[in-house]
Every structure is written in C-alpha cells, then in structure tokens.
PDB file of C-alpha atoms in Angstrom:
ATOM      1  CA  UNK A  13       8.692 -36.462 -21.979  1.00 46.00           C
ATOM      2  CA  UNK A  14       8.193 -37.297 -26.027  1.00 47.00           C
ATOM      3  CA  UNK A  15      10.730 -39.003 -27.242  1.00 55.00           C
ATOM      4  CA  UNK A  16      12.739 -37.086 -30.150  1.00 60.00           C
ATOM      5  CA  UNK A  17      12.148 -38.637 -33.808  1.00 66.00           C
ATOM      6  CA  UNK A  18      14.534 -40.994 -34.827  1.00 70.00           C
ATOM      7  CA  UNK A  19      17.122 -39.440 -37.184  1.00 80.00           C
ATOM      8  CA  UNK A  20      16.677 -40.286 -40.878  1.00 90.00           C
ATOM      9  CA  UNK A  21      19.185 -42.294 -42.638  1.00 94.00           C
ATOM     10  CA  UNK A  22      20.096 -41.678 -46.197  1.00 95.00           C
ATOM     11  CA  UNK A  23      19.810 -44.755 -48.669  1.00 94.00           C
ATOM     12  CA  UNK A  24      23.376 -45.846 -49.249  1.00 95.00           C
ATOM     13  CA  UNK A  25      22.714 -45.706 -52.706  1.00 92.00           C
ATOM     14  CA  UNK A  26      22.058 -41.915 -53.138  1.00 93.00           C
ATOM     15  CA  UNK A  27      25.154 -41.330 -50.969  1.00 95.00           C
ATOM     16  CA  UNK A  28      27.425 -43.073 -53.862  1.00 94.00           C
ATOM     17  CA  UNK A  29      27.966 -40.877 -56.622  1.00 82.00           C
ATOM     18  CA  UNK A  30      27.514 -43.819 -58.992  1.00 85.00           C
ATOM     19  CA  UNK A  31      26.533 -47.360 -58.626  1.00 88.00           C
ATOM     20  CA  UNK A  32      28.468 -49.618 -56.559  1.00 95.00           C
ATOM     21  CA  UNK A  33      29.199 -51.653 -59.308  1.00 96.00           C
ATOM     22  CA  UNK A  34      30.902 -55.452 -59.172  1.00 96.00           C
ATOM     23  CA  UNK A  35      34.706 -56.016 -60.426  1.00 97.00           C
ATOM     24  CA  UNK A  36      36.188 -59.354 -61.974  1.00 98.00           C
ATOM     25  CA  UNK A  37      35.108 -61.966 -58.901  1.00 98.00           C
ATOM     26  CA  UNK A  38      38.477 -63.092 -57.399  1.00 98.00           C
ATOM     27  CA  UNK A  39      37.119 -64.032 -53.815  1.00 98.00           C
ATOM     28  CA  UNK A  40      34.667 -66.999 -53.108  1.00 98.00           C
ATOM     29  CA  UNK A  41      33.320 -66.903 -49.592  1.00 98.00           C
ATOM     30  CA  UNK A  42      31.457 -69.772 -48.081  1.00 98.00           C
ATOM     31  CA  UNK A  43      29.260 -69.972 -45.237  1.00 98.00           C
ATOM     32  CA  UNK A  44      28.937 -73.742 -44.549  1.00 98.00           C
ATOM     33  CA  UNK A  45      26.103 -73.470 -41.795  1.00 98.00           C
ATOM     34  CA  UNK A  46      24.950 -71.698 -38.720  1.00 97.00           C
ATOM     35  CA  UNK A  47      26.302 -74.445 -36.083  1.00 96.00           C
ATOM     36  CA  UNK A  48      29.240 -73.522 -33.361  1.00 96.00           C
ATOM     37  CA  UNK A  49      30.368 -74.649 -30.386  1.00 95.00           C
ATOM     38  CA  UNK A  50      29.687 -70.797 -28.978  1.00 92.00           C
ATOM     39  CA  UNK A  51      27.218 -68.364 -28.829  1.00 91.00           C
ATOM     40  CA  UNK A  52      28.860 -65.133 -28.720  1.00 87.00           C
ATOM     41  CA  UNK A  53      26.855 -62.062 -27.902  1.00 81.00           C
ATOM     42  CA  UNK A  54      27.914 -59.911 -30.950  1.00 81.00           C
ATOM     43  CA  UNK A  55      27.714 -62.900 -33.727  1.00 88.00           C
ATOM     44  CA  UNK A  56      26.133 -61.130 -36.845  1.00 90.00           C
ATOM     45  CA  UNK A  57      25.433 -65.018 -38.024  1.00 93.00           C
ATOM     46  CA  UNK A  58      23.590 -65.917 -34.635  1.00 93.00           C
ATOM     47  CA  UNK A  59      25.307 -68.919 -34.738  1.00 94.00           C
ATOM     48  CA  UNK A  60      25.481 -71.500 -31.762  1.00 95.00           C
ATOM     49  CA  UNK A  61      25.452 -75.009 -30.532  1.00 94.00           C
ATOM     50  CA  UNK A  62      21.658 -75.438 -30.941  1.00 96.00           C
ATOM     51  CA  UNK A  63      21.700 -74.500 -34.889  1.00 96.00           C
ATOM     52  CA  UNK A  64      21.366 -77.231 -37.339  1.00 95.00           C
ATOM     53  CA  UNK A  65      21.620 -75.527 -40.391  1.00 96.00           C
ATOM     54  CA  UNK A  66      24.830 -76.688 -42.478  1.00 97.00           C
ATOM     55  CA  UNK A  67      25.978 -77.451 -46.121  1.00 98.00           C
ATOM     56  CA  UNK A  68      24.897 -80.294 -48.156  1.00 98.00           C
ATOM     57  CA  UNK A  69      26.672 -82.929 -49.994  1.00 98.00           C
ATOM     58  CA  UNK A  70      25.027 -81.709 -53.072  1.00 98.00           C
ATOM     59  CA  UNK A  71      25.599 -78.016 -52.631  1.00 98.00           C
ATOM     60  CA  UNK A  72      29.237 -79.131 -51.676  1.00 98.00           C
ATOM     61  CA  UNK A  73      30.024 -80.802 -54.797  1.00 98.00           C
ATOM     62  CA  UNK A  74      28.728 -77.696 -56.825  1.00 98.00           C
ATOM     63  CA  UNK A  75      30.954 -75.463 -54.925  1.00 98.00           C
ATOM     64  CA  UNK A  76      33.855 -77.914 -55.758  1.00 98.00           C
ATOM     65  CA  UNK A  77      33.234 -77.735 -59.414  1.00 98.00           C
ATOM     66  CA  UNK A  78      32.834 -74.041 -59.187  1.00 98.00           C
ATOM     67  CA  UNK A  79      36.500 -73.754 -57.271  1.00 98.00           C
ATOM     68  CA  UNK A  80      37.885 -76.031 -60.195  1.00 98.00           C
ATOM     69  CA  UNK A  81      36.328 -74.524 -62.932  1.00 98.00           C
ATOM     70  CA  UNK A  82      37.454 -70.680 -62.681  1.00 98.00           C
ATOM     71  CA  UNK A  83      40.896 -69.992 -62.356  1.00 98.00           C
ATOM     72  CA  UNK A  84      39.857 -66.104 -61.663  1.00 98.00           C
ATOM     73  CA  UNK A  85      39.172 -67.355 -58.033  1.00 98.00           C
ATOM     74  CA  UNK A  86      42.153 -66.385 -55.921  1.00 98.00           C
ATOM     75  CA  UNK A  87      40.618 -67.018 -52.373  1.00 98.00           C
ATOM     76  CA  UNK A  88      38.411 -69.389 -51.163  1.00 98.00           C
ATOM     77  CA  UNK A  89      37.480 -67.829 -47.613  1.00 98.00           C
ATOM     78  CA  UNK A  90      35.216 -70.253 -45.438  1.00 98.00           C
ATOM     79  CA  UNK A  91      33.204 -69.448 -42.459  1.00 97.00           C
ATOM     80  CA  UNK A  92      30.515 -70.455 -40.468  1.00 95.00           C
ATOM     81  CA  UNK A  93      29.246 -70.670 -37.690  1.00 94.00           C
ATOM     82  CA  UNK A  94      32.364 -72.621 -36.737  1.00 97.00           C
ATOM     83  CA  UNK A  95      33.347 -73.900 -40.272  1.00 98.00           C
ATOM     84  CA  UNK A  96      35.789 -76.525 -38.936  1.00 98.00           C
ATOM     85  CA  UNK A  97      32.947 -78.495 -37.542  1.00 97.00           C
ATOM     86  CA  UNK A  98      30.771 -78.223 -40.279  1.00 98.00           C
ATOM     87  CA  UNK A  99      30.063 -80.539 -43.445  1.00 98.00           C
ATOM     88  CA  UNK A 100      32.437 -80.085 -46.539  1.00 98.00           C
ATOM     89  CA  UNK A 101      34.910 -78.072 -44.662  1.00 98.00           C
ATOM     90  CA  UNK A 102      37.944 -80.744 -45.623  1.00 98.00           C
ATOM     91  CA  UNK A 103      36.475 -81.589 -49.045  1.00 98.00           C
ATOM     92  CA  UNK A 104      36.421 -77.715 -49.861  1.00 98.00           C
ATOM     93  CA  UNK A 105      39.882 -77.061 -48.336  1.00 98.00           C
ATOM     94  CA  UNK A 106      41.574 -79.918 -50.222  1.00 98.00           C
ATOM     95  CA  UNK A 107      39.872 -79.117 -53.417  1.00 98.00           C
ATOM     96  CA  UNK A 108      40.940 -75.087 -53.403  1.00 98.00           C
ATOM     97  CA  UNK A 109      44.689 -76.264 -52.283  1.00 98.00           C
ATOM     98  CA  UNK A 110      44.959 -78.569 -54.997  1.00 98.00           C
ATOM     99  CA  UNK A 111      43.805 -75.918 -57.599  1.00 97.00           C
ATOM    100  CA  UNK A 112      46.238 -73.467 -56.255  1.00 98.00           C
ATOM    101  CA  UNK A 113      43.677 -71.271 -54.404  1.00 98.00           C
ATOM    102  CA  UNK A 114      44.641 -69.290 -51.036  1.00 98.00           C
ATOM    103  CA  UNK A 115      42.349 -70.677 -48.441  1.00 98.00           C
ATOM    104  CA  UNK A 116      41.117 -68.959 -45.587  1.00 98.00           C
ATOM    105  CA  UNK A 117      39.660 -70.290 -42.431  1.00 98.00           C
ATOM    106  CA  UNK A 118      37.668 -67.807 -40.208  1.00 97.00           C
ATOM    107  CA  UNK A 119      38.065 -69.859 -36.612  1.00 97.00           C
ATOM    108  CA  UNK A 120      36.980 -68.886 -33.242  1.00 96.00           C
ATOM    109  CA  UNK A 121      39.903 -71.223 -31.713  1.00 97.00           C
ATOM    110  CA  UNK A 122      38.309 -72.606 -29.103  1.00 96.00           C
ATOM    111  CA  UNK A 123      36.944 -75.298 -31.748  1.00 97.00           C
ATOM    112  CA  UNK A 124      40.576 -76.939 -31.104  1.00 98.00           C
ATOM    113  CA  UNK A 125      39.430 -78.384 -27.683  1.00 97.00           C
ATOM    114  CA  UNK A 126      36.174 -80.041 -29.098  1.00 96.00           C
ATOM    115  CA  UNK A 127      35.889 -83.862 -29.270  1.00 97.00           C
ATOM    116  CA  UNK A 128      36.667 -84.879 -32.517  1.00 97.00           C
ATOM    117  CA  UNK A 129      38.135 -81.609 -33.703  1.00 97.00           C
ATOM    118  CA  UNK A 130      41.423 -81.979 -31.982  1.00 97.00           C
ATOM    119  CA  UNK A 131      43.647 -82.366 -35.309  1.00 97.00           C
ATOM    120  CA  UNK A 132      42.456 -79.256 -36.681  1.00 98.00           C
ATOM    121  CA  UNK A 133      45.583 -77.074 -36.080  1.00 98.00           C
ATOM    122  CA  UNK A 134      47.902 -80.081 -37.700  1.00 98.00           C
ATOM    123  CA  UNK A 135      45.496 -80.364 -40.750  1.00 98.00           C
ATOM    124  CA  UNK A 136      45.484 -76.429 -41.439  1.00 98.00           C
ATOM    125  CA  UNK A 137      49.263 -76.201 -41.223  1.00 98.00           C
ATOM    126  CA  UNK A 138      49.599 -79.337 -43.553  1.00 98.00           C
ATOM    127  CA  UNK A 139      47.466 -77.929 -46.169  1.00 98.00           C
ATOM    128  CA  UNK A 140      48.708 -74.237 -45.293  1.00 98.00           C
ATOM    129  CA  UNK A 141      45.652 -72.816 -44.880  1.00 98.00           C
ATOM    130  CA  UNK A 142      45.359 -69.051 -43.508  1.00 98.00           C
ATOM    131  CA  UNK A 143      43.941 -69.065 -40.185  1.00 98.00           C
ATOM    132  CA  UNK A 144      41.939 -65.717 -39.505  1.00 98.00           C
ATOM    133  CA  UNK A 145      40.955 -66.091 -35.986  1.00 97.00           C
ATOM    134  CA  UNK A 146      38.808 -64.179 -33.509  1.00 93.00           C
ATOM    135  CA  UNK A 147      40.139 -62.615 -30.751  1.00 92.00           C
ATOM    136  CA  UNK A 148      38.055 -59.265 -30.202  1.00 88.00           C
ATOM    137  CA  UNK A 149      40.449 -57.929 -27.369  1.00 88.00           C
ATOM    138  CA  UNK A 150      43.823 -58.811 -26.062  1.00 91.00           C
ATOM    139  CA  UNK A 151      42.569 -58.500 -22.463  1.00 87.00           C
ATOM    140  CA  UNK A 152      40.427 -61.663 -20.908  1.00 86.00           C
ATOM    141  CA  UNK A 153      37.274 -59.777 -19.205  1.00 83.00           C
ATOM    142  CA  UNK A 154      36.374 -58.287 -22.660  1.00 80.00           C
ATOM    143  CA  UNK A 155      36.654 -61.390 -24.533  1.00 84.00           C
ATOM    144  CA  UNK A 156      34.906 -63.751 -22.171  1.00 79.00           C
ATOM    145  CA  UNK A 157      31.977 -60.890 -21.628  1.00 81.00           C
ATOM    146  CA  UNK A 158      31.706 -61.200 -25.206  1.00 77.00           C
ATOM    147  CA  UNK A 159      31.972 -64.770 -26.210  1.00 80.00           C
ATOM    148  CA  UNK A 160      31.428 -66.674 -23.095  1.00 79.00           C
ATOM    149  CA  UNK A 161      33.545 -67.407 -19.566  1.00 82.00           C
ATOM    150  CA  UNK A 162      36.949 -69.397 -20.275  1.00 88.00           C
ATOM    151  CA  UNK A 163      36.943 -68.429 -24.149  1.00 91.00           C
ATOM    152  CA  UNK A 164      39.961 -66.019 -23.742  1.00 93.00           C
ATOM    153  CA  UNK A 165      42.186 -68.930 -22.037  1.00 95.00           C
ATOM    154  CA  UNK A 166      41.152 -71.114 -24.481  1.00 95.00           C
ATOM    155  CA  UNK A 167      41.686 -68.813 -27.444  1.00 95.00           C
ATOM    156  CA  UNK A 168      45.171 -68.243 -25.817  1.00 96.00           C
ATOM    157  CA  UNK A 169      45.994 -72.061 -25.513  1.00 97.00           C
ATOM    158  CA  UNK A 170      45.074 -72.293 -29.299  1.00 98.00           C
ATOM    159  CA  UNK A 171      47.240 -69.564 -30.367  1.00 98.00           C
ATOM    160  CA  UNK A 172      50.134 -70.993 -28.810  1.00 98.00           C
ATOM    161  CA  UNK A 173      49.470 -73.958 -30.069  1.00 98.00           C
ATOM    162  CA  UNK A 174      49.303 -72.846 -33.629  1.00 98.00           C
ATOM    163  CA  UNK A 175      52.981 -71.015 -32.954  1.00 98.00           C
ATOM    164  CA  UNK A 176      53.943 -74.267 -31.858  1.00 98.00           C
ATOM    165  CA  UNK A 177      53.046 -75.562 -35.493  1.00 98.00           C
ATOM    166  CA  UNK A 178      54.828 -72.542 -37.096  1.00 98.00           C
ATOM    167  CA  UNK A 179      51.506 -70.186 -37.615  1.00 98.00           C
ATOM    168  CA  UNK A 180      52.725 -66.630 -37.378  1.00 98.00           C
ATOM    169  CA  UNK A 181      56.662 -67.836 -37.883  1.00 98.00           C
ATOM    170  CA  UNK A 182      56.690 -69.536 -40.840  1.00 98.00           C
ATOM    171  CA  UNK A 183      55.672 -67.188 -44.142  1.00 98.00           C
ATOM    172  CA  UNK A 184      53.674 -70.053 -45.447  1.00 98.00           C
ATOM    173  CA  UNK A 185      51.778 -70.026 -42.355  1.00 98.00           C
ATOM    174  CA  UNK A 186      49.696 -67.123 -41.912  1.00 98.00           C
ATOM    175  CA  UNK A 187      47.538 -66.265 -38.733  1.00 98.00           C
ATOM    176  CA  UNK A 188      45.647 -63.077 -38.330  1.00 98.00           C
ATOM    177  CA  UNK A 189      43.658 -61.762 -35.457  1.00 97.00           C
ATOM    178  CA  UNK A 190      40.025 -60.285 -35.413  1.00 95.00           C
ATOM    179  CA  UNK A 191      39.282 -57.130 -32.612  1.00 93.00           C
ATOM    180  CA  UNK A 192      35.567 -56.508 -32.733  1.00 88.00           C
ATOM    181  CA  UNK A 193      34.529 -53.504 -30.422  1.00 87.00           C
ATOM    182  CA  UNK A 194      31.800 -53.818 -27.620  1.00 86.00           C
ATOM    183  CA  UNK A 195      28.202 -53.607 -28.951  1.00 87.00           C
ATOM    184  CA  UNK A 196      27.081 -49.863 -27.905  1.00 89.00           C
ATOM    185  CA  UNK A 197      24.760 -49.779 -24.435  1.00 91.00           C
ATOM    186  CA  UNK A 198      24.458 -45.823 -24.975  1.00 93.00           C
ATOM    187  CA  UNK A 199      24.458 -43.449 -27.864  1.00 91.00           C
ATOM    188  CA  UNK A 200      28.354 -42.720 -27.290  1.00 92.00           C
ATOM    189  CA  UNK A 201      29.243 -44.203 -30.187  1.00 92.00           C
ATOM    190  CA  UNK A 202      32.849 -44.758 -31.409  1.00 91.00           C
ATOM    191  CA  UNK A 203      34.601 -45.486 -34.515  1.00 92.00           C
ATOM    192  CA  UNK A 204      36.904 -48.752 -33.993  1.00 93.00           C
ATOM    193  CA  UNK A 205      40.768 -47.549 -33.060  1.00 93.00           C
ATOM    194  CA  UNK A 206      43.456 -47.081 -35.412  1.00 95.00           C
ATOM    195  CA  UNK A 207      44.262 -50.829 -37.107  1.00 96.00           C
ATOM    196  CA  UNK A 208      48.078 -50.140 -37.311  1.00 96.00           C
ATOM    197  CA  UNK A 209      48.303 -48.788 -33.703  1.00 96.00           C
ATOM    198  CA  UNK A 210      46.272 -51.642 -31.966  1.00 95.00           C
ATOM    199  CA  UNK A 211      47.925 -54.601 -33.720  1.00 97.00           C
ATOM    200  CA  UNK A 212      50.920 -53.385 -31.865  1.00 97.00           C
ATOM    201  CA  UNK A 213      49.388 -52.807 -28.985  1.00 96.00           C
ATOM    202  CA  UNK A 214      48.319 -56.586 -29.426  1.00 96.00           C
ATOM    203  CA  UNK A 215      51.582 -58.033 -30.639  1.00 98.00           C
ATOM    204  CA  UNK A 216      53.297 -56.244 -27.633  1.00 97.00           C
ATOM    205  CA  UNK A 217      50.716 -57.478 -25.133  1.00 96.00           C
ATOM    206  CA  UNK A 218      50.626 -61.011 -26.649  1.00 97.00           C
ATOM    207  CA  UNK A 219      54.474 -61.607 -27.056  1.00 97.00           C
ATOM    208  CA  UNK A 220      55.037 -60.271 -23.341  1.00 97.00           C
ATOM    209  CA  UNK A 221      52.465 -62.386 -21.491  1.00 96.00           C
ATOM    210  CA  UNK A 222      52.361 -65.313 -23.512  1.00 97.00           C
ATOM    211  CA  UNK A 223      55.218 -65.437 -26.123  1.00 98.00           C
ATOM    212  CA  UNK A 224      52.560 -65.345 -28.892  1.00 98.00           C
ATOM    213  CA  UNK A 225      53.065 -63.987 -32.412  1.00 98.00           C
ATOM    214  CA  UNK A 226      50.858 -63.164 -35.001  1.00 98.00           C
ATOM    215  CA  UNK A 227      50.709 -61.820 -38.962  1.00 98.00           C
ATOM    216  CA  UNK A 228      48.123 -58.942 -39.032  1.00 98.00           C
ATOM    217  CA  UNK A 229      45.491 -57.797 -36.566  1.00 97.00           C
ATOM    218  CA  UNK A 230      41.901 -56.756 -38.579  1.00 96.00           C
ATOM    219  CA  UNK A 231      39.634 -54.224 -36.744  1.00 95.00           C
ATOM    220  CA  UNK A 232      36.005 -55.141 -37.595  1.00 92.00           C
ATOM    221  CA  UNK A 233      32.898 -53.048 -36.646  1.00 90.00           C
ATOM    222  CA  UNK A 234      29.708 -54.230 -35.271  1.00 88.00           C
ATOM    223  CA  UNK A 235      27.334 -54.067 -37.934  1.00 91.00           C
ATOM    224  CA  UNK A 236      23.487 -53.801 -36.579  1.00 92.00           C
ATOM    225  CA  UNK A 237      22.733 -57.411 -37.801  1.00 94.00           C
ATOM    226  CA  UNK A 238      22.201 -60.452 -36.139  1.00 92.00           C
ATOM    227  CA  UNK A 239      22.741 -60.677 -32.193  1.00 90.00           C
ATOM    228  CA  UNK A 240      24.315 -57.261 -32.576  1.00 90.00           C
ATOM    229  CA  UNK A 241      21.130 -55.667 -34.281  1.00 93.00           C
ATOM    230  CA  UNK A 242      18.902 -57.391 -31.341  1.00 92.00           C
ATOM    231  CA  UNK A 243      21.289 -55.614 -28.541  1.00 92.00           C
ATOM    232  CA  UNK A 244      20.885 -51.994 -30.289  1.00 93.00           C
ATOM    233  CA  UNK A 245      17.036 -52.516 -30.803  1.00 94.00           C
ATOM    234  CA  UNK A 246      16.572 -53.852 -27.495  1.00 93.00           C
ATOM    235  CA  UNK A 247      18.490 -50.058 -26.318  1.00 94.00           C
ATOM    236  CA  UNK A 248      16.679 -48.521 -29.061  1.00 95.00           C
ATOM    237  CA  UNK A 249      20.163 -47.407 -30.448  1.00 95.00           C
ATOM    238  CA  UNK A 250      19.719 -49.131 -33.981  1.00 95.00           C
ATOM    239  CA  UNK A 251      18.656 -45.732 -36.307  1.00 96.00           C
ATOM    240  CA  UNK A 252      21.175 -43.275 -33.874  1.00 96.00           C
ATOM    241  CA  UNK A 253      23.850 -45.860 -34.522  1.00 95.00           C
ATOM    242  CA  UNK A 254      23.412 -45.927 -38.416  1.00 96.00           C
ATOM    243  CA  UNK A 255      22.965 -42.100 -38.232  1.00 96.00           C
ATOM    244  CA  UNK A 256      26.576 -42.143 -36.406  1.00 96.00           C
ATOM    245  CA  UNK A 257      27.887 -44.688 -39.355  1.00 96.00           C
ATOM    246  CA  UNK A 258      26.513 -42.339 -42.054  1.00 97.00           C
ATOM    247  CA  UNK A 259      27.944 -39.296 -40.734  1.00 97.00           C
ATOM    248  CA  UNK A 260      31.252 -40.684 -40.714  1.00 96.00           C
ATOM    249  CA  UNK A 261      31.122 -41.983 -44.152  1.00 97.00           C
ATOM    250  CA  UNK A 262      34.464 -41.767 -45.657  1.00 96.00           C
ATOM    251  CA  UNK A 263      34.307 -42.153 -49.567  1.00 96.00           C
ATOM    252  CA  UNK A 264      37.785 -43.173 -49.909  1.00 96.00           C
ATOM    253  CA  UNK A 265      36.643 -46.721 -48.672  1.00 96.00           C
ATOM    254  CA  UNK A 266      34.445 -47.476 -51.564  1.00 96.00           C
ATOM    255  CA  UNK A 267      36.618 -48.477 -54.290  1.00 94.00           C
ATOM    256  CA  UNK A 268      37.807 -51.290 -51.673  1.00 96.00           C
ATOM    257  CA  UNK A 269      34.864 -52.601 -50.520  1.00 96.00           C
ATOM    258  CA  UNK A 270      35.246 -56.382 -50.548  1.00 95.00           C
ATOM    259  CA  UNK A 271      31.559 -56.531 -51.877  1.00 97.00           C
ATOM    260  CA  UNK A 272      32.940 -55.634 -55.121  1.00 97.00           C
ATOM    261  CA  UNK A 273      35.132 -58.502 -56.127  1.00 97.00           C
ATOM    262  CA  UNK A 274      33.661 -61.726 -54.010  1.00 97.00           C
ATOM    263  CA  UNK A 275      31.127 -63.548 -54.290  1.00 98.00           C
ATOM    264  CA  UNK A 276      29.207 -65.224 -50.360  1.00 98.00           C
ATOM    265  CA  UNK A 277      27.734 -68.284 -50.990  1.00 98.00           C
ATOM    266  CA  UNK A 278      25.276 -69.703 -48.151  1.00 98.00           C
ATOM    267  CA  UNK A 279      24.873 -73.434 -46.881  1.00 98.00           C
ATOM    268  CA  UNK A 280      22.093 -73.681 -49.173  1.00 98.00           C
ATOM    269  CA  UNK A 281      24.028 -72.620 -52.579  1.00 98.00           C
ATOM    270  CA  UNK A 282      22.074 -69.046 -52.734  1.00 98.00           C
ATOM    271  CA  UNK A 283      24.542 -66.158 -53.876  1.00 98.00           C
ATOM    272  CA  UNK A 284      24.932 -62.780 -52.176  1.00 98.00           C
ATOM    273  CA  UNK A 285      27.198 -59.798 -52.419  1.00 98.00           C
ATOM    274  CA  UNK A 286      28.783 -60.245 -48.998  1.00 96.00           C
ATOM    275  CA  UNK A 287      28.307 -62.083 -45.538  1.00 95.00           C
ATOM    276  CA  UNK A 288      26.108 -59.385 -44.073  1.00 95.00           C
ATOM    277  CA  UNK A 289      23.597 -59.351 -47.005  1.00 96.00           C
ATOM    278  CA  UNK A 290      23.634 -63.110 -46.561  1.00 96.00           C
ATOM    279  CA  UNK A 291      22.526 -62.509 -42.986  1.00 95.00           C
ATOM    280  CA  UNK A 292      19.824 -60.067 -44.099  1.00 96.00           C
ATOM    281  CA  UNK A 293      18.559 -62.071 -46.965  1.00 96.00           C
ATOM    282  CA  UNK A 294      19.353 -59.587 -49.252  1.00 97.00           C
ATOM    283  CA  UNK A 295      20.063 -61.626 -52.463  1.00 96.00           C
ATOM    284  CA  UNK A 296      22.521 -60.980 -55.834  1.00 96.00           C
ATOM    285  CA  UNK A 297      20.647 -60.646 -58.512  1.00 94.00           C
ATOM    286  CA  UNK A 298      21.468 -60.204 -62.235  1.00 90.00           C
ATOM    287  CA  UNK A 299      20.390 -57.056 -64.131  1.00 85.00           C
ATOM    288  CA  UNK A 300      17.360 -58.795 -65.280  1.00 89.00           C
ATOM    289  CA  UNK A 301      16.369 -59.204 -61.380  1.00 90.00           C
ATOM    290  CA  UNK A 302      17.266 -63.026 -61.180  1.00 92.00           C
ATOM    291  CA  UNK A 303      18.444 -64.516 -58.267  1.00 96.00           C
ATOM    292  CA  UNK A 304      21.367 -66.587 -58.446  1.00 97.00           C
ATOM    293  CA  UNK A 305      22.608 -69.691 -57.214  1.00 98.00           C
ATOM    294  CA  UNK A 306      25.802 -71.882 -57.657  1.00 98.00           C
ATOM    295  CA  UNK A 307      23.974 -73.862 -60.158  1.00 98.00           C
ATOM    296  CA  UNK A 308      23.050 -70.912 -62.240  1.00 97.00           C
ATOM    297  CA  UNK A 309      26.620 -69.659 -62.305  1.00 98.00           C
ATOM    298  CA  UNK A 310      27.982 -73.592 -63.251  1.00 98.00           C
ATOM    299  CA  UNK A 311      25.367 -73.388 -65.955  1.00 97.00           C
ATOM    300  CA  UNK A 312      26.184 -69.733 -67.413  1.00 97.00           C
ATOM    301  CA  UNK A 313      29.740 -70.567 -67.226  1.00 97.00           C
ATOM    302  CA  UNK A 314      30.475 -67.388 -65.985  1.00 97.00           C
ATOM    303  CA  UNK A 315      31.139 -65.981 -61.918  1.00 98.00           C
ATOM    304  CA  UNK A 316      30.569 -62.123 -63.401  1.00 97.00           C
ATOM    305  CA  UNK A 317      26.703 -61.840 -63.923  1.00 96.00           C
ATOM    306  CA  UNK A 318      25.940 -59.151 -61.509  1.00 96.00           C
ATOM    307  CA  UNK A 319      26.687 -55.861 -62.464  1.00 95.00           C
ATOM    308  CA  UNK A 320      25.641 -53.834 -59.239  1.00 95.00           C
ATOM    309  CA  UNK A 321      26.031 -54.865 -55.519  1.00 96.00           C
ATOM    310  CA  UNK A 322      22.600 -54.833 -53.406  1.00 95.00           C
ATOM    311  CA  UNK A 323      22.811 -52.038 -50.693  1.00 96.00           C
ATOM    312  CA  UNK A 324      21.405 -51.386 -47.663  1.00 96.00           C
ATOM    313  CA  UNK A 325      21.559 -48.745 -44.837  1.00 96.00           C
ATOM    314  CA  UNK A 326      24.596 -51.091 -42.757  1.00 96.00           C
ATOM    315  CA  UNK A 327      26.652 -50.973 -45.688  1.00 96.00           C
ATOM    316  CA  UNK A 328      27.721 -47.420 -43.915  1.00 96.00           C
ATOM    317  CA  UNK A 329      29.279 -49.761 -41.146  1.00 95.00           C
ATOM    318  CA  UNK A 330      31.694 -50.534 -44.020  1.00 96.00           C
ATOM    319  CA  UNK A 331      32.435 -47.348 -44.979  1.00 97.00           C
ATOM    320  CA  UNK A 332      32.508 -45.137 -41.922  1.00 96.00           C
ATOM    321  CA  UNK A 333      36.226 -44.227 -40.657  1.00 94.00           C
ATOM    322  CA  UNK A 334      39.156 -46.656 -41.823  1.00 95.00           C
ATOM    323  CA  UNK A 335      36.516 -48.592 -43.396  1.00 94.00           C
ATOM    324  CA  UNK A 336      35.731 -52.295 -42.282  1.00 91.00           C
ATOM    325  CA  UNK A 337      35.454 -55.637 -44.232  1.00 88.00           C
ATOM    326  CA  UNK A 338      36.817 -58.925 -43.726  1.00 86.00           C
ATOM    327  CA  UNK A 339      40.089 -58.058 -44.356  1.00 89.00           C
ATOM    328  CA  UNK A 340      39.976 -54.990 -41.837  1.00 92.00           C
ATOM    329  CA  UNK A 341      40.317 -51.454 -42.332  1.00 92.00           C
ATOM    330  CA  UNK A 342      40.352 -50.387 -45.923  1.00 94.00           C
ATOM    331  CA  UNK A 343      42.109 -47.095 -45.716  1.00 91.00           C
TER     332      UNK A 343
END
C-alpha cells in the first residue's frame, strides 16, 4: 500500500503577520560545549561523555569582556553539555555576579556526584546562582528511560542536598525544575500538559515522598533537533510532528519568544538567536547578512546588531499551545 505524502509545512516566517524582530538584548545564553556525564535520549545538543567540544580561554575572555561592557545584560544563562564540568564555568559565574547579573545554570543534577565536581552545589549557593534542573518526570521509570539507569535516584539525592543548602527555600536561592515529554513513537502526538497544573503535581509528589521543595516547574517541548530529531526520523514522524505543531500554533506566544531578547553564544564564539538555531547551525546575521561573533559585537560596541530573528519549521515547537521556551510556557 503506497504511503501518503508528507504533510506540507508552512514556512514559519509566512505564518507570522510581520517579521519576527529582535527587541533590546537582555539575556546572554552561553553554551560552554557538548561534553556531559550523561547521554540523554532527548538531548537536542547531542551531548555525551565522548564529546570533547568546549569553550577556549580566548572565547571565555571575550565573553567576560562582553558581560562587563554591557549593563543591558540582566541575565547570563549558562548551559552545555553539563556546564559545571566545562572550561569557563566558574570564571563566567564570578564575572557575571560581580557585575550584578542574574546567573542561571542549567544542571542535570547528577554532575554533583562525579569526581571533581562535588563542590558545585556549595559553589552555586555561595554565588546565589539560580539552578534550572532537568527532571523530565516526577516518576522514576520515565526519567531513567529518557536519561539513563539510576539517574532518577541521583537527581533526588541532588535535590535534597540543594534543599539542605537553602535552595527552593531561601528566596535568594532559586531552584526550578524542567519537564520534558517522551519522544513520540507514533503519530498520536500531544502538547505538553498545563504548566501550572503539572507544577502542583510535581510539588505534591516530591514533598510527600522525598520532602523536596522547589520554586517553579517549566514545561518544555521536544523540538525535532538533535537526538529527538534522529528518533523522529527513524520512525518517519518528523514531518507529521511538525504539521501537528503548526496546527497548534498560538499567535499569542510570539511576543514572548526568548529569541527576541537574547543572544545564544556557542563555545566557538559564534552568535545565534537561540540555542535551537545554534544546534541546527542557523546563525544570527546583521541586516547586511554578516555572520556575528562575540569579537564582532565587542568591536561594534553593540549587542543590538540583529534586526530579524532567523526562523525554521521547528519554531512551531516554541509557539504551539502554551508555547515553550527556556523559561517554560509562554502564555
């Protein structure tokens, strides 16, 4: 029986009534590299212990200059890989905090039990780093299936340790969790659950079973990028999944998209509109088509050189339903 043709996806740019423009840059998101102690099956970065890419001293120094030079940067958001194990983590934290910036680290939690990184929770507490931690479900089987055997138990121990330091309790020590759904294996797609409702379920379960407290839960969609894309392609579901996301496009999310007010920087110093574009090698450019680097931003004396955000079909993942961003649902 012949297969039905793949559904046509409307170009994201065409879906919008006006160009997706940048606003003033206030967030610097820095991906320190692809090395990680885990190899999660939904990872859009395709990070793993075998990867070697990471920040160089030269790019680290340029980033510190950028952070010090521009007061408009309110938040420095550090990611990876496992950012805590990559070069530049502590220098960037300290430069940012000394400049009065909010610092976010996106943690897999299990890094705290790796040799050489046992001090990370205390270090983060000392510098009042906001931790956004991956816990894709509050039930153990789902977490271990996505992230590896034993990861749930390690994550729970890590969260209890953070609570002991005051995270999730002290208003200066913010601990947020991230929910990710399973990668679709059939064409029975669904949107992420209501963020507020799911947060209540997480808090109730983690409090009752482990006496764990945290601040907020962020629900993220799996975009067809990295390992999630490979799995969708293996099942021949990529186009139908994108079509599902387009069908659930919500125009109310567009104004709040993270790509509008942030720059995403990779370990080589290249500039992107968001972490997803970074992984798909879709660079940010000026209105003359010039590809940007940290060095070029420093030379120009401006962070606001990009007029229009580069878009792709996976942008429907950020704009479907309640929306999805590094800060969770948008509406």
